[in-house]
Amino acid sequence: MIQTIMNMKIRSYGCITKPSLLLVHPELPCRPQLIFASSLGFSSNREKRIGHVTRLQYSVADKTFVSSSTNSPLSKVDATHLEQRQRGSSSLYSRPSLLQMKNQRIENRARVYEFLKGIGIAPDELDGLELPVTVEVMKERVDFLHKLGLTIEDINNYPLVLGCSVKKNMIPVLDYLGKLGVRKSTFTEFLRRYPQVLHASVVVDLAPVVKNLQGMDIKPNDIPRVLERYPEVLGFKLEGTMSTSVAYLVGIGVARREIGGVLTRYPDILGMRVGRVIKPFVEYLESLGIPRLAVARLIEKRPHILGFGLEERVKANVKSLLEFDVRKTSLASMIAQYPEIIGIDLEPRLLSQRSLLNSALDLGLEDFPIIVEKMPQVVSLGKTPMLKHVDFLKDCGFSLQQVRKMVVGCPQVLALNLDIMKFSFDYFQKEMERPLDDLVAFPAFFTYGLESTIRPRHQMVAKKGLKCSLSWLLICSDEKFKERMNYDSIELEEMEMVSSFDMNTLMEPRSDESDESASDYEEDSDDEYA
């Protein structure tokens, strides 16, 4: 019986199957492709024997044939799968091919590019950058940047900002800056100057820089001010330009306890290279006659001078001063008094001020450079204030020639508070009862405080019955004046004392009272910041 069933199952095949063995008839042009032969199971259960499946697949002349028993439920499933593969059909659960995925990405990116072009953004630089796959997400990013105050022009200046996710990049960074104390009103300018911050990691990139700034004696409350003024510092390496610039400043004499204040007022120093910027600047000022320690003191008081371009500005201004007949020996004193003179656009101002003073005072050729040497700030005085001071002196009864002599002798009379000058002049006329020629000889009288210096000293001299010049009365310290009050007569050599700027005042020993220095700094920095 079993043999009969076996003969029925394998009829019409050119290949003979035996248990666990598959043979191909040698006479058939048969090329096996995928052959599955099930071992025949011999069982006493007749139903299992009838339900057994035998499948054979072979290829003849590059055509595929499948043979299976018609009564097997498994054969129908296999045949269905094979038929689907042969037709190339796909089910609802099949994955798209790599080519289909690539084409889809290209189509999505094209739609995003079309959207950006429609609002005026050039996407040329975005090739290779990971962007949102939908226009809706890209629109969300653009709208968020608009809320921060950035314009289409700003985005075009740094289109890579469009690669930042609102939730993953922008919001965490802005939240961190806000918690530090950076004002929201400054975010727009902050991002215009340094949009790369939106790519940064708060933990890996930003927090270590902030910690390093605090290690440079910048007070925690001043950190947001530093970041607002110089946001680029957030992109600096910890052991790089920041460390070397600070070390150099301390090396030339900038007090270590002043470093925090210097960096707070002018954090751009953190990005300056010592060899290319700071050192050449310091050495050039030294070559003009300013001692290195004096340069260090100037940097402490006005750190922004390090930002004056040495080649394109500083040296050009020094050349202009020399061309206007300012003596080279006076340059050091002038720069120490008014460092801004080497950082402004100087030549046009020199031409303008010389023309104005020539027309108002009929100056001689040698007068203007003398005025500039004595008060370099004159190059920054406004036309109207200067003319008001000239008119005041004329109203006091001085001739044009006397006014010219007073201005050349003490250019500060062109810049003093007019109300205070009026009070001092009234006292000079009514209480001191001196001739106008005394003021012509010593116009610096107007630079002294009436209540603090002029009145008390005049009263002491009048009580003693001494006759003295204004210069002898005023050009000395309070201690020196008390010594003079013990004289029976006035020594002639003391009557000719001349006031001038002393470079040594920049290099006087410092007080060790750090608290006093800190309070002075805070008051000064607050004024500058406002």
Coordinates of C-alpha atoms in Angstrom, one line a residue:
M1 CA 0.0 0.0 0.0
I2 CA 2.8 2.4 0.9
Q3 CA 4.6 1.7 -2.3
T4 CA 1.5 2.5 -4.3
I5 CA 1.1 5.9 -2.6
M6 CA 4.7 6.7 -3.3
N7 CA 4.3 6.0 -6.9
M8 CA 1.2 8.3 -7.1
K9 CA 3.1 11.2 -5.5
I10 CA 6.1 11.2 -7.7
R11 CA 4.6 10.4 -11.0
S12 CA 5.5 12.6 -14.1
Y13 CA 8.7 13.9 -12.4
G14 CA 12.0 13.4 -14.1
C15 CA 13.7 13.4 -10.6
I16 CA 13.2 10.6 -8.1
T17 CA 13.0 11.4 -4.4
K18 CA 13.9 9.0 -1.6
P19 CA 13.9 9.6 2.1
S20 CA 16.4 12.5 2.9
L21 CA 17.8 12.1 -0.6
L22 CA 17.2 14.0 -3.9
L23 CA 18.5 12.7 -7.2
V24 CA 18.3 14.4 -10.6
H25 CA 17.8 12.2 -13.6
P26 CA 21.0 12.5 -15.7
E27 CA 19.2 12.5 -19.0
L28 CA 17.1 15.7 -18.4
P29 CA 18.5 19.1 -19.2
C30 CA 17.7 20.2 -15.6
R31 CA 19.6 23.1 -13.8
P32 CA 18.6 23.1 -10.2
Q33 CA 17.8 26.6 -8.8
L34 CA 16.0 26.2 -5.6
I35 CA 15.2 22.7 -4.5
F36 CA 13.5 21.7 -1.3
A37 CA 13.0 18.1 -0.6
S38 CA 11.1 17.0 2.4
S39 CA 12.0 13.7 4.0
L40 CA 9.3 11.2 3.7
G41 CA 7.9 10.3 7.0
F42 CA 6.6 6.8 7.5
S43 CA 3.9 6.5 10.0
S44 CA 1.1 4.2 10.7
N45 CA -1.2 7.2 10.6
R46 CA -2.7 7.2 7.2
E47 CA -3.9 10.8 7.3
K48 CA -0.4 12.1 8.0
R49 CA 0.9 10.1 5.1
I50 CA -1.7 11.5 2.7
G51 CA -1.2 15.0 3.9
H52 CA 2.6 15.0 3.4
V53 CA 3.9 17.6 1.0
T54 CA 6.5 17.1 -1.7
R55 CA 7.6 20.1 -3.6
L56 CA 10.1 20.3 -6.4
Q57 CA 11.3 23.3 -8.2
Y58 CA 13.6 23.1 -11.2
S59 CA 14.6 25.1 -14.2
V60 CA 14.5 24.0 -17.7
A61 CA 15.8 26.4 -20.4
D62 CA 15.7 29.4 -17.9
K63 CA 12.1 28.8 -17.0
T64 CA 10.9 28.1 -13.5
F65 CA 8.4 25.4 -12.7
V66 CA 6.9 24.5 -9.4
S67 CA 5.3 21.3 -8.6
S68 CA 3.4 20.5 -5.4
S69 CA 0.8 18.3 -4.1
T70 CA -2.7 19.9 -4.4
N71 CA -3.8 18.8 -1.0
S72 CA -1.1 20.6 1.1
P73 CA -2.2 23.8 2.9
L74 CA 1.5 24.9 3.0
S75 CA 1.9 24.7 -0.7
K76 CA -0.7 27.4 -1.3
V77 CA 1.0 29.9 1.0
D78 CA 4.5 29.3 -0.5
A79 CA 3.1 29.6 -4.0
T80 CA 1.4 32.9 -3.1
H81 CA 4.6 34.4 -1.8
L82 CA 6.6 33.2 -4.8
E83 CA 4.0 34.6 -7.2
Q84 CA 4.2 38.0 -5.4
R85 CA 8.0 38.0 -5.7
Q86 CA 7.8 37.1 -9.3
R87 CA 5.3 39.9 -10.1
G88 CA 7.4 42.4 -8.2
S89 CA 4.3 43.4 -6.2
S90 CA 4.6 44.9 -2.7
S91 CA 2.4 44.5 0.3
L92 CA 1.2 47.2 2.7
Y93 CA 3.9 46.2 5.1
S94 CA 6.9 46.2 2.8
R95 CA 9.6 48.9 3.2
P96 CA 10.5 51.3 0.4
S97 CA 13.7 50.8 -1.4
L98 CA 16.8 52.9 -0.9
L99 CA 16.2 54.6 -4.2
Q100 CA 12.6 55.4 -3.3
M101 CA 13.8 56.9 0.0
K102 CA 16.5 59.0 -1.7
N103 CA 14.0 60.3 -4.2
Q104 CA 11.6 61.2 -1.4
R105 CA 14.4 63.1 0.4
I106 CA 15.2 65.0 -2.8
E107 CA 11.6 66.0 -3.3
N108 CA 11.2 67.1 0.4
R109 CA 14.4 69.2 0.2
A110 CA 13.2 70.8 -3.0
R111 CA 10.0 71.9 -1.4
V112 CA 11.9 73.3 1.6
Y113 CA 14.3 75.2 -0.8
E114 CA 11.3 76.5 -2.7
F115 CA 9.8 77.8 0.6
L116 CA 13.0 79.6 1.6
K117 CA 13.4 81.2 -1.8
G118 CA 9.8 82.4 -1.6
I119 CA 10.6 84.4 1.6
G120 CA 13.9 85.8 0.3
I121 CA 16.4 83.3 1.8
A122 CA 19.1 82.0 -0.6
P123 CA 19.6 78.3 0.3
D124 CA 22.8 77.9 -1.7
E125 CA 25.0 77.3 1.4
L126 CA 22.6 74.8 2.9
D127 CA 23.7 71.9 0.6
G128 CA 24.9 69.1 2.8
L129 CA 23.3 70.5 5.9
E130 CA 20.6 68.5 7.6
L131 CA 17.4 70.4 7.3
P132 CA 13.8 69.7 8.3
V133 CA 12.0 67.3 6.0
T134 CA 8.8 69.4 5.9
V135 CA 8.1 73.0 5.1
E136 CA 6.1 73.3 8.3
V137 CA 9.1 72.6 10.5
M138 CA 11.3 75.0 8.5
K139 CA 8.7 77.7 8.8
E140 CA 8.6 77.1 12.5
R141 CA 12.4 77.8 12.7
V142 CA 12.2 80.9 10.6
D143 CA 9.3 82.3 12.6
F144 CA 11.2 81.7 15.9
L145 CA 14.2 83.5 14.5
H146 CA 11.9 86.4 13.5
K147 CA 10.6 86.5 17.1
L148 CA 14.2 86.9 18.3
G149 CA 14.5 90.0 16.1
L150 CA 16.5 88.5 13.3
T151 CA 15.6 89.6 9.8
I152 CA 15.9 87.8 6.5
E153 CA 19.1 89.7 5.9
D154 CA 20.5 88.4 9.2
I155 CA 19.6 84.8 8.2
N156 CA 21.2 85.3 4.8
N157 CA 24.4 86.5 6.5
Y158 CA 24.5 83.2 8.4
P159 CA 22.1 80.7 6.8
L160 CA 23.5 77.8 8.7
V161 CA 21.4 78.9 11.6
L162 CA 18.5 77.2 9.8
G163 CA 20.1 73.9 10.7
C164 CA 19.4 74.5 14.4
S165 CA 16.4 72.8 15.9
V166 CA 14.2 75.2 17.9
K167 CA 13.6 72.7 20.8
K168 CA 17.0 70.9 20.8
N169 CA 19.3 73.9 20.1
M170 CA 17.8 77.4 20.2
I171 CA 15.7 77.2 23.3
P172 CA 18.3 75.5 25.6
V173 CA 21.0 78.0 24.6
L174 CA 18.8 81.0 25.1
D175 CA 17.4 79.7 28.4
Y176 CA 21.0 79.3 29.6
L177 CA 22.0 82.8 28.6
G178 CA 18.9 84.2 30.3
K179 CA 19.7 82.4 33.5
L180 CA 23.2 83.8 33.5
G181 CA 21.7 87.3 33.3
V182 CA 22.0 88.2 29.6
R183 CA 19.1 90.5 29.0
K184 CA 16.5 89.5 26.5
S185 CA 16.7 92.9 24.9
T186 CA 20.2 92.1 23.8
F187 CA 19.5 88.7 22.3
T188 CA 19.0 90.2 18.8
E189 CA 22.4 91.9 18.7
F190 CA 24.0 89.0 20.5
L191 CA 22.9 86.6 17.8
R192 CA 23.8 89.0 14.9
R193 CA 27.3 89.1 16.2
Y194 CA 27.6 85.4 17.1
P195 CA 24.9 83.2 15.6
Q196 CA 27.1 80.2 16.0
V197 CA 26.2 80.1 19.7
L198 CA 22.9 78.4 18.6
H199 CA 24.9 75.3 17.5
A200 CA 26.7 75.1 20.9
S201 CA 26.1 72.6 23.7
V202 CA 25.4 74.2 27.0
V203 CA 27.2 71.6 29.0
V204 CA 30.2 70.9 26.7
D205 CA 30.8 74.4 25.1
L206 CA 29.2 77.3 27.1
A207 CA 29.4 76.4 30.8
P208 CA 33.2 75.7 30.7
V209 CA 33.9 79.2 29.1
V210 CA 31.7 80.9 31.7
K211 CA 33.6 79.1 34.5
N212 CA 36.9 80.1 33.0
L213 CA 35.8 83.8 32.9
Q214 CA 35.0 83.7 36.6
G215 CA 38.5 82.2 37.2
M216 CA 39.9 85.4 35.6
D217 CA 38.4 87.5 38.5
I218 CA 35.4 88.6 36.5
K219 CA 32.5 88.9 39.0
P220 CA 29.5 86.6 38.5
N221 CA 27.3 89.7 38.2
D222 CA 29.6 91.0 35.4
I223 CA 29.6 87.8 33.3
P224 CA 26.4 88.8 31.4
R225 CA 27.9 92.2 30.7
V226 CA 31.0 90.6 29.3
L227 CA 28.9 88.2 27.1
E228 CA 26.7 91.0 25.8
R229 CA 29.7 93.1 24.9
Y230 CA 31.7 90.3 23.4
P231 CA 29.6 87.2 22.6
E232 CA 32.3 85.7 20.5
V233 CA 34.2 84.7 23.7
L234 CA 31.8 81.7 24.0
G235 CA 33.6 80.2 21.0
F236 CA 37.1 80.5 22.4
K237 CA 39.2 77.6 23.6
L238 CA 40.0 77.6 27.3
E239 CA 43.7 77.3 26.9
G240 CA 44.4 79.7 24.1
T241 CA 44.3 83.3 23.4
M242 CA 42.4 84.2 26.5
S243 CA 45.1 82.9 28.8
T244 CA 48.0 84.3 27.0
S245 CA 46.6 87.8 26.6
V246 CA 45.9 88.0 30.4
A247 CA 49.3 86.6 31.3
Y248 CA 51.0 89.2 29.1
L249 CA 49.1 92.1 30.6
V250 CA 50.1 91.0 34.1
G251 CA 53.7 90.7 32.9
I252 CA 53.9 94.3 31.8
G253 CA 52.6 95.6 35.0
V254 CA 48.8 95.5 34.9
A255 CA 47.8 94.7 38.5
R256 CA 46.4 91.2 38.9
R257 CA 43.5 92.5 40.9
E258 CA 42.6 94.9 38.1
I259 CA 42.3 92.2 35.4
G260 CA 38.7 91.4 36.2
G261 CA 37.7 95.0 35.8
V262 CA 39.8 95.5 32.6
L263 CA 38.2 92.5 31.0
T264 CA 34.7 93.5 32.0
R265 CA 35.1 97.0 30.5
Y266 CA 36.8 95.7 27.3
P267 CA 36.4 91.9 26.9
D268 CA 37.6 92.1 23.3
I269 CA 41.1 91.7 24.9
L270 CA 40.3 88.0 25.4
G271 CA 40.4 87.5 21.6
M272 CA 43.5 89.6 20.9
R273 CA 46.7 87.7 20.0
V274 CA 49.7 88.9 22.0
G275 CA 52.3 88.6 19.3
R276 CA 50.1 90.3 16.6
V277 CA 48.2 92.9 18.6
I278 CA 49.0 93.6 22.2
K279 CA 52.7 93.4 22.3
P280 CA 53.4 95.5 19.2
F281 CA 51.0 98.2 20.5
V282 CA 52.7 98.3 23.9
E283 CA 56.2 98.5 22.3
Y284 CA 55.2 101.3 20.0
L285 CA 53.9 103.5 22.9
E286 CA 57.2 102.8 24.6
S287 CA 59.1 104.0 21.5
L288 CA 57.2 107.3 21.8
G289 CA 58.6 107.8 25.3
I290 CA 55.8 106.3 27.5
P291 CA 57.4 103.9 30.1
R292 CA 56.0 100.4 30.1
L293 CA 54.5 100.7 33.5
A294 CA 52.7 103.9 32.4
V295 CA 51.3 102.0 29.5
A296 CA 50.1 99.3 31.9
R297 CA 48.3 102.0 33.9
L298 CA 46.7 103.5 30.8
I299 CA 45.4 100.0 29.9
E300 CA 44.0 99.7 33.4
K301 CA 42.1 102.9 33.1
R302 CA 41.2 102.8 29.4
P303 CA 41.6 99.2 28.2
H304 CA 39.8 100.0 24.9
I305 CA 42.9 101.7 23.6
L306 CA 44.2 98.2 22.8
G307 CA 41.5 98.1 20.1
F308 CA 43.0 101.0 18.2
G309 CA 44.5 99.6 15.0
L310 CA 48.3 100.1 15.3
E311 CA 49.1 100.4 11.6
E312 CA 46.0 101.9 10.1
R313 CA 45.1 104.3 13.0
V314 CA 47.7 104.9 15.7
K315 CA 50.8 105.4 13.5
A316 CA 48.7 107.4 11.0
N317 CA 47.6 109.8 13.8
V318 CA 51.1 110.2 15.2
K319 CA 52.2 111.1 11.7
S320 CA 49.3 113.7 11.4
L321 CA 50.3 115.3 14.7
L322 CA 53.9 115.7 13.5
E323 CA 52.7 117.2 10.2
F324 CA 50.8 119.8 12.3
D325 CA 54.1 120.8 13.9
V326 CA 53.4 119.1 17.2
R327 CA 56.8 118.3 18.8
K328 CA 57.8 114.7 19.0
T329 CA 58.9 115.1 22.5
S330 CA 55.4 116.1 23.5
L331 CA 53.7 113.0 22.0
A332 CA 54.2 110.9 25.1
S333 CA 52.6 113.5 27.4
M334 CA 49.7 114.1 25.0
I335 CA 48.9 110.4 24.6
A336 CA 49.1 109.8 28.4
Q337 CA 46.7 112.7 29.0
Y338 CA 44.3 111.8 26.2
P339 CA 44.8 108.3 24.7
E340 CA 41.8 108.7 22.4
I341 CA 43.9 111.0 20.3
I342 CA 45.6 108.0 18.7
G343 CA 42.4 106.2 18.1
I344 CA 40.0 108.7 16.5
D345 CA 40.0 109.9 12.8
L346 CA 42.4 112.7 13.7
E347 CA 43.5 114.5 10.6
P348 CA 40.0 116.0 9.7
R349 CA 39.6 117.2 13.3
L350 CA 42.9 118.9 13.3
L351 CA 42.1 120.7 10.1
S352 CA 38.6 121.7 11.4
Q353 CA 39.8 122.9 14.9
R354 CA 42.7 124.9 13.5
S355 CA 40.4 126.6 11.0
L356 CA 37.9 127.4 13.8
L357 CA 40.4 128.8 16.2
N358 CA 42.2 130.8 13.6
S359 CA 38.9 132.5 12.6
A360 CA 37.9 133.1 16.2
L361 CA 41.2 134.1 17.8
D362 CA 43.5 135.0 14.8
L363 CA 46.1 132.5 15.9
G364 CA 49.7 132.6 14.8
L365 CA 51.3 129.7 12.9
E366 CA 52.9 128.4 16.1
D367 CA 49.9 128.8 18.4
F368 CA 47.7 125.9 17.3
P369 CA 50.3 123.1 17.9
I370 CA 51.0 124.6 21.3
I371 CA 47.3 124.4 22.2
V372 CA 47.1 120.8 21.1
E373 CA 50.2 119.9 23.1
K374 CA 48.9 121.5 26.3
M375 CA 45.3 120.1 25.9
P376 CA 45.0 117.3 23.3
Q377 CA 41.3 117.1 24.1
V378 CA 40.8 120.2 22.1
V379 CA 40.6 118.1 18.9
S380 CA 37.3 116.7 20.3
L381 CA 35.7 119.9 21.5
G382 CA 32.5 121.1 19.7
K383 CA 32.4 124.3 17.8
T384 CA 29.5 125.9 19.7
P385 CA 31.0 125.4 23.3
M386 CA 34.4 126.8 22.2
L387 CA 32.9 129.9 20.7
K388 CA 30.7 130.4 23.8
H389 CA 33.8 130.4 26.0
V390 CA 35.6 132.9 23.7
D391 CA 32.6 135.2 23.9
F392 CA 32.5 134.9 27.7
L393 CA 36.1 136.0 28.0
K394 CA 35.4 138.9 25.7
D395 CA 32.4 139.9 27.8
C396 CA 34.6 139.9 30.9
G397 CA 36.5 142.8 29.3
F398 CA 39.5 141.0 27.7
S399 CA 40.6 142.1 24.3
L400 CA 40.9 139.6 21.4
Q401 CA 44.7 139.7 21.9
Q402 CA 44.3 138.9 25.6
V403 CA 41.8 136.1 24.9
R404 CA 44.2 134.6 22.4
K405 CA 47.1 134.7 24.9
M406 CA 44.9 133.1 27.6
V407 CA 43.7 130.3 25.3
V408 CA 47.3 129.6 24.2
G409 CA 48.5 129.7 27.8
C410 CA 45.7 127.5 29.2
P411 CA 43.5 125.9 26.5
Q412 CA 41.3 124.4 29.3
V413 CA 39.4 127.7 29.4
L414 CA 37.7 126.6 26.3
A415 CA 36.2 123.5 28.0
L416 CA 35.4 124.5 31.6
N417 CA 31.9 124.8 33.1
L418 CA 30.8 128.4 32.2
D419 CA 28.7 128.8 35.3
I420 CA 31.7 128.0 37.6
M421 CA 33.9 130.3 35.5
K422 CA 31.4 133.1 36.1
F423 CA 31.4 132.6 39.9
S424 CA 35.2 132.5 40.0
F425 CA 35.5 135.7 37.9
D426 CA 33.0 137.5 40.1
Y427 CA 35.1 136.6 43.2
F428 CA 38.3 137.6 41.4
Q429 CA 36.8 141.1 40.7
K430 CA 34.8 141.8 43.8
E431 CA 36.8 140.1 46.6
M432 CA 40.3 139.8 45.3
E433 CA 40.2 143.1 43.5
R434 CA 43.0 142.2 41.1
P435 CA 43.6 143.6 37.6
L436 CA 42.6 141.6 34.5
D437 CA 46.2 141.3 33.5
D438 CA 46.7 138.8 36.4
L439 CA 44.2 136.5 34.7
V440 CA 45.9 137.0 31.4
A441 CA 49.2 136.0 33.0
F442 CA 47.6 133.0 34.8
P443 CA 44.4 131.9 33.1
A444 CA 44.7 128.5 34.9
F445 CA 43.0 130.4 37.8
F446 CA 39.7 129.2 36.3
T447 CA 40.7 125.6 36.7
Y448 CA 40.8 125.7 40.6
G449 CA 37.8 125.2 42.8
L450 CA 36.5 128.5 44.3
E451 CA 35.4 127.1 47.7
S452 CA 38.0 124.4 48.1
T453 CA 41.1 126.4 47.1
I454 CA 40.8 130.0 45.9
R455 CA 38.7 131.6 48.7
P456 CA 40.4 130.0 51.7
R457 CA 43.9 130.7 50.4
H458 CA 43.1 134.3 49.4
Q459 CA 41.7 134.9 52.9
M460 CA 44.9 133.6 54.5
V461 CA 47.1 135.7 52.3
A462 CA 45.0 138.8 52.8
K463 CA 45.1 138.3 56.6
K464 CA 48.9 138.0 56.5
G465 CA 49.1 141.0 54.3
L466 CA 51.2 139.3 51.6
K467 CA 51.3 140.3 48.0
C468 CA 51.7 137.4 45.6
S469 CA 50.9 136.3 42.0
L470 CA 48.0 133.9 41.3
S471 CA 50.5 131.2 40.3
W472 CA 52.3 131.5 43.7
L473 CA 48.9 131.4 45.4
L474 CA 47.5 128.3 43.6
I475 CA 50.2 126.1 42.2
C476 CA 51.1 124.0 45.2
S477 CA 49.5 121.4 47.5
D478 CA 47.7 122.4 50.7
E479 CA 50.7 121.2 52.8
K480 CA 53.1 123.3 50.7
F481 CA 50.8 126.4 51.0
K482 CA 50.8 126.1 54.8
E483 CA 54.6 126.2 54.7
R484 CA 54.5 129.3 52.6
M485 CA 52.3 131.0 55.1
N486 CA 55.2 130.8 57.5
Y487 CA 57.4 132.8 55.2
D488 CA 58.1 136.5 55.9
S489 CA 58.6 137.2 52.3
I490 CA 57.9 135.5 48.9
E491 CA 60.8 133.9 47.2
L492 CA 61.1 135.0 43.6
E493 CA 61.8 131.5 42.1
E494 CA 58.5 130.2 43.5
M495 CA 56.6 132.9 41.7
E496 CA 57.4 131.3 38.3
M497 CA 56.1 127.8 38.9
V498 CA 54.5 126.3 35.8
S499 CA 51.9 123.6 35.8
S500 CA 52.4 120.7 33.4
F501 CA 51.5 117.0 33.1
D502 CA 53.8 114.7 35.0
M503 CA 54.2 111.2 33.6
N504 CA 55.3 109.9 37.0
T505 CA 51.8 110.4 38.3
L506 CA 50.8 107.3 36.2
M507 CA 53.4 105.2 37.9
E508 CA 52.8 106.1 41.5
P509 CA 52.6 103.2 44.0
R510 CA 49.2 101.7 44.4
S511 CA 47.1 101.5 47.5
D512 CA 46.7 97.9 48.8
E513 CA 43.1 98.5 49.7
S514 CA 41.4 96.2 47.2
D515 CA 37.9 97.2 48.5
E516 CA 38.5 100.8 47.6
S517 CA 39.7 99.9 44.1
A518 CA 36.7 97.6 43.6
S519 CA 34.2 100.4 44.5
D520 CA 36.0 102.8 42.3
Y521 CA 35.8 100.4 39.4
E522 CA 32.2 99.6 39.9
E523 CA 31.2 103.3 39.7
D524 CA 33.3 103.9 36.7
S525 CA 32.2 100.8 34.8
D526 CA 28.5 101.5 35.5
D527 CA 28.9 104.9 34.0
E528 CA 30.5 103.5 30.9
Y529 CA 28.0 100.7 30.6
A530 CA 25.1 103.2 30.8

